[in-house]
PDB file of C-alpha atoms in Angstrom:
ATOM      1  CA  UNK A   1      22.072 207.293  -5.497  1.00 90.00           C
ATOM      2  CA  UNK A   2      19.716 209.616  -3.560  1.00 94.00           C
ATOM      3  CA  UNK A   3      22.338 212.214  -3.374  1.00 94.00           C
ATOM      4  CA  UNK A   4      23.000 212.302  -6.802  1.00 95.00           C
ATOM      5  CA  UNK A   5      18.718 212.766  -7.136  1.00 96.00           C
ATOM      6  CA  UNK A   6      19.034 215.939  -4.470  1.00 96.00           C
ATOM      7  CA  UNK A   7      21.806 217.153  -6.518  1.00 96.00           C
ATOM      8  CA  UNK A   8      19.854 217.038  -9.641  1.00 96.00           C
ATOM      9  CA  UNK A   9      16.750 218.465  -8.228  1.00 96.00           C
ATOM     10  CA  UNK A  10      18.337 221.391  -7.012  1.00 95.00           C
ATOM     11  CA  UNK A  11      20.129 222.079 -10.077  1.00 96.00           C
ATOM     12  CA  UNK A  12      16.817 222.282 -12.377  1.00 96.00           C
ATOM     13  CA  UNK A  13      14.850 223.706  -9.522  1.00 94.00           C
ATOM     14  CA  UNK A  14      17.376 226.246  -9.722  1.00 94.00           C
ATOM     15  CA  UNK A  15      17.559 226.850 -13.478  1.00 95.00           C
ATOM     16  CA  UNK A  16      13.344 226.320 -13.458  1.00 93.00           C
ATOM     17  CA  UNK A  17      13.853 223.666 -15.621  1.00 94.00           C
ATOM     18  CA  UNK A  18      10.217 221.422 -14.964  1.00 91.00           C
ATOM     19  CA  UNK A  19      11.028 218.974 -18.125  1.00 91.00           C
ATOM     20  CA  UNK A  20      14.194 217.566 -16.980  1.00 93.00           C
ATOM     21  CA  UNK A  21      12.665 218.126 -13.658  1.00 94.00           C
ATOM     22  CA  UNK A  22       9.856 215.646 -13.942  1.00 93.00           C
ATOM     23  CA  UNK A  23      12.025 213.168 -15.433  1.00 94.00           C
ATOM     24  CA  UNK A  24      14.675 213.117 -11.992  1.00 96.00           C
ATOM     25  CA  UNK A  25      11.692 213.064 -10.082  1.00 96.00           C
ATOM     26  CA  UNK A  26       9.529 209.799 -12.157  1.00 95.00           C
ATOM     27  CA  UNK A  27      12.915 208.054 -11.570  1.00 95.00           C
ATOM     28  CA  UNK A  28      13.062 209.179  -8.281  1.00 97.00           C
ATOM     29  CA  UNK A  29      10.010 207.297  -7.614  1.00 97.00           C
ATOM     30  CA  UNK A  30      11.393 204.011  -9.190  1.00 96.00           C
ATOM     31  CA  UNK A  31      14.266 204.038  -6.830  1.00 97.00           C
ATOM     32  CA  UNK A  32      12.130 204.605  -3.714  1.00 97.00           C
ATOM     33  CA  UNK A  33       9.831 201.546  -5.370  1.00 97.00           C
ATOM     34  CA  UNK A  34      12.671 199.433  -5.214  1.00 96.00           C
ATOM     35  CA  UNK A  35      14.463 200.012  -1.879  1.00 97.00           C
ATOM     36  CA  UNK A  36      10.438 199.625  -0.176  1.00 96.00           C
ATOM     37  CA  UNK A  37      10.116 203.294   0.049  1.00 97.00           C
ATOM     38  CA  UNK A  38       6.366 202.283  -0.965  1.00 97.00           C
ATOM     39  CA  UNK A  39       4.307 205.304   0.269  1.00 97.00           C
ATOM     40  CA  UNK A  40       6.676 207.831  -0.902  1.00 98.00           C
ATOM     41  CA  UNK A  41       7.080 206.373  -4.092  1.00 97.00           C
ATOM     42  CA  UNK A  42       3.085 206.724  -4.541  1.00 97.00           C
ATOM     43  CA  UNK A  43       3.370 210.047  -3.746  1.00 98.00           C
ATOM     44  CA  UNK A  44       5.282 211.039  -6.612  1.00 97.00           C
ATOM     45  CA  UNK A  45       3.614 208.933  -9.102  1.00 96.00           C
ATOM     46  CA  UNK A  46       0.748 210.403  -8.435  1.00 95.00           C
ATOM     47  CA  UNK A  47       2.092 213.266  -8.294  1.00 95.00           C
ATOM     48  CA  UNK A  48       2.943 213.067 -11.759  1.00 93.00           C
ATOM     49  CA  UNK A  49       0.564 210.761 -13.369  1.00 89.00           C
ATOM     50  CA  UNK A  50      -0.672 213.062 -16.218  1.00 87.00           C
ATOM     51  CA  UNK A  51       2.878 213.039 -17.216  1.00 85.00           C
ATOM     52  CA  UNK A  52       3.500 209.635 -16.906  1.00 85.00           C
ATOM     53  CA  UNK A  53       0.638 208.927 -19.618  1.00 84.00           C
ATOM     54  CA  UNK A  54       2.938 210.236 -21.800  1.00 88.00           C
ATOM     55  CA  UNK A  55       5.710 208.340 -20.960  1.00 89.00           C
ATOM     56  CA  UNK A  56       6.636 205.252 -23.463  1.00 89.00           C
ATOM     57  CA  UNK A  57       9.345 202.116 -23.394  1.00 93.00           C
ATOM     58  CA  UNK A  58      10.689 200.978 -20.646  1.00 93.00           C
ATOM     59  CA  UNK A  59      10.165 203.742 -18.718  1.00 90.00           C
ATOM     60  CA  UNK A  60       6.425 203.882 -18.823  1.00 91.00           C
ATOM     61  CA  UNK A  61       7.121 199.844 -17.861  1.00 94.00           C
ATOM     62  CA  UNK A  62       8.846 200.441 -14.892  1.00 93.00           C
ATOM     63  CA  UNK A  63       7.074 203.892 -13.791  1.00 93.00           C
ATOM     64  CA  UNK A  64       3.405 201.235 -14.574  1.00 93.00           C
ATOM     65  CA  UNK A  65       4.882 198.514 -12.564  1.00 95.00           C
ATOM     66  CA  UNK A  66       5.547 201.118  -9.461  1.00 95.00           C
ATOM     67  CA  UNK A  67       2.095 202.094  -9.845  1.00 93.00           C
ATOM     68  CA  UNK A  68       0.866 198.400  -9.889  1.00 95.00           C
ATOM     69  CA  UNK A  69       2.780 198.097  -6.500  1.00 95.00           C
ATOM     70  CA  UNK A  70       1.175 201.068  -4.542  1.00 96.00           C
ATOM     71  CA  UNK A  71      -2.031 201.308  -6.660  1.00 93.00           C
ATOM     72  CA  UNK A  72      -4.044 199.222  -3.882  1.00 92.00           C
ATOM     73  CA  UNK A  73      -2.707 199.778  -0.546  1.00 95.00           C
ATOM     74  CA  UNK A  74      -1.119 203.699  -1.038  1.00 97.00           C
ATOM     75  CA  UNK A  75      -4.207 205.286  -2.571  1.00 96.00           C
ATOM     76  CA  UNK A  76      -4.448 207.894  -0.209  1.00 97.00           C
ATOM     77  CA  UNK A  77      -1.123 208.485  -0.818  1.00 97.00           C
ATOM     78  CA  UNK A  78      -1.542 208.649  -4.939  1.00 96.00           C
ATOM     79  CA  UNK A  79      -4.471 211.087  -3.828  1.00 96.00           C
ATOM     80  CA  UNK A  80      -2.194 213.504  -1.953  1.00 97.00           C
ATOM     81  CA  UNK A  81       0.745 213.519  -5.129  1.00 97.00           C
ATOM     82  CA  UNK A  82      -2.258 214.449  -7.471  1.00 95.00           C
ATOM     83  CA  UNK A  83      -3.153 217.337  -5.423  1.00 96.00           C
ATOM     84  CA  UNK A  84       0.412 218.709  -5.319  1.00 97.00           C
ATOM     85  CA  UNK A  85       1.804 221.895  -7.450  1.00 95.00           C
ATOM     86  CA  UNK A  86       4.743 221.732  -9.065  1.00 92.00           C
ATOM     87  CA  UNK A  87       6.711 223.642  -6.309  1.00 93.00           C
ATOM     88  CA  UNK A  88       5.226 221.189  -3.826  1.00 96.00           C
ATOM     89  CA  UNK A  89       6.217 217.840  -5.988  1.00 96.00           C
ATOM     90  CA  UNK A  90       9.910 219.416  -6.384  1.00 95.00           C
ATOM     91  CA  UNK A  91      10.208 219.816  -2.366  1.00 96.00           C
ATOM     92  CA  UNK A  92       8.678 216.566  -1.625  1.00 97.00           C
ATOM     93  CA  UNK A  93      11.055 214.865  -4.461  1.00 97.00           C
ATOM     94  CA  UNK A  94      14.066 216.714  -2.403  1.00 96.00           C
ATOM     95  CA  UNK A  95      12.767 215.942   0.992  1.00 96.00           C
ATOM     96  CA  UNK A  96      12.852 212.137   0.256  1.00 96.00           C
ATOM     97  CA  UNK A  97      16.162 212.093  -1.688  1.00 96.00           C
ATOM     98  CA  UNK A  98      17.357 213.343   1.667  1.00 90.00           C
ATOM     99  CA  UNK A  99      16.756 211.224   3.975  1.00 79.00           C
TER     100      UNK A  99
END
C-alpha cells in the first residue's frame, strides 16, 4: 500500500495538483494510524488539520479517530505538521510512504 501512496504523491506533486494531493496524503495518515506509525501519522494530520475541518462522512470519522489516537501523547508532533508548507507536507507524506 505505501508504494501505491509514493506513486500517487509523485504523480500530483508533479502535475501541482494540491486537491487530490491533500486527499493521498489525509489517507496517508490513516494507514500510518493503523499499522502504529503513531508519530508520523500526527504529523500529517496536523499538517492538514484546516483541511480536515472540512472533511465530512466517514472520512472525517476515521481522519477524527486518528486524531483522537495521537491528540495526547504526539502533540509536539501535531505542532510540527501545522507549521509545515505545502512543499514540506508533500516531502514528508513521500518520505514516510517510503520507508
Amino acid at each position: 500500500a505505501f508504494a501505491s501512496f509514493a506513486a500517487s504523491i509523485t504523480r500530483f506533486s508533479e502535475r501541482g495538483d494540491w486537491v487530490h494531493q491533500r486527499v493521498v496524503v489525509r489517507n496517508l495518515a490513516v494507514l500510518l494510524a493503523a499499522v502504529g506509525r503513531l508519530e508520523e501519522a500526527a504529523v500529517l494530520v496536523g499538517a492538514l488539520r484546516d483541511d480536515i475541518e472540512k472533511v465530512v462522512g466517514p472520512e472525517r470519522e476515521r481522519l477524527d479517530a486518528v486524531l483522537a489516537v495521537v491528540a495526547t501523547d504526539y502533540r509536539e508532533a501535531i505542532e510540527r505538521g501545522r507549521s509545515m508548507r505545502p512543499a514540506e507536507i508533500v516531502g514528508y507524506a513521500l518520505a514516510t510512504a517510503a520507508d
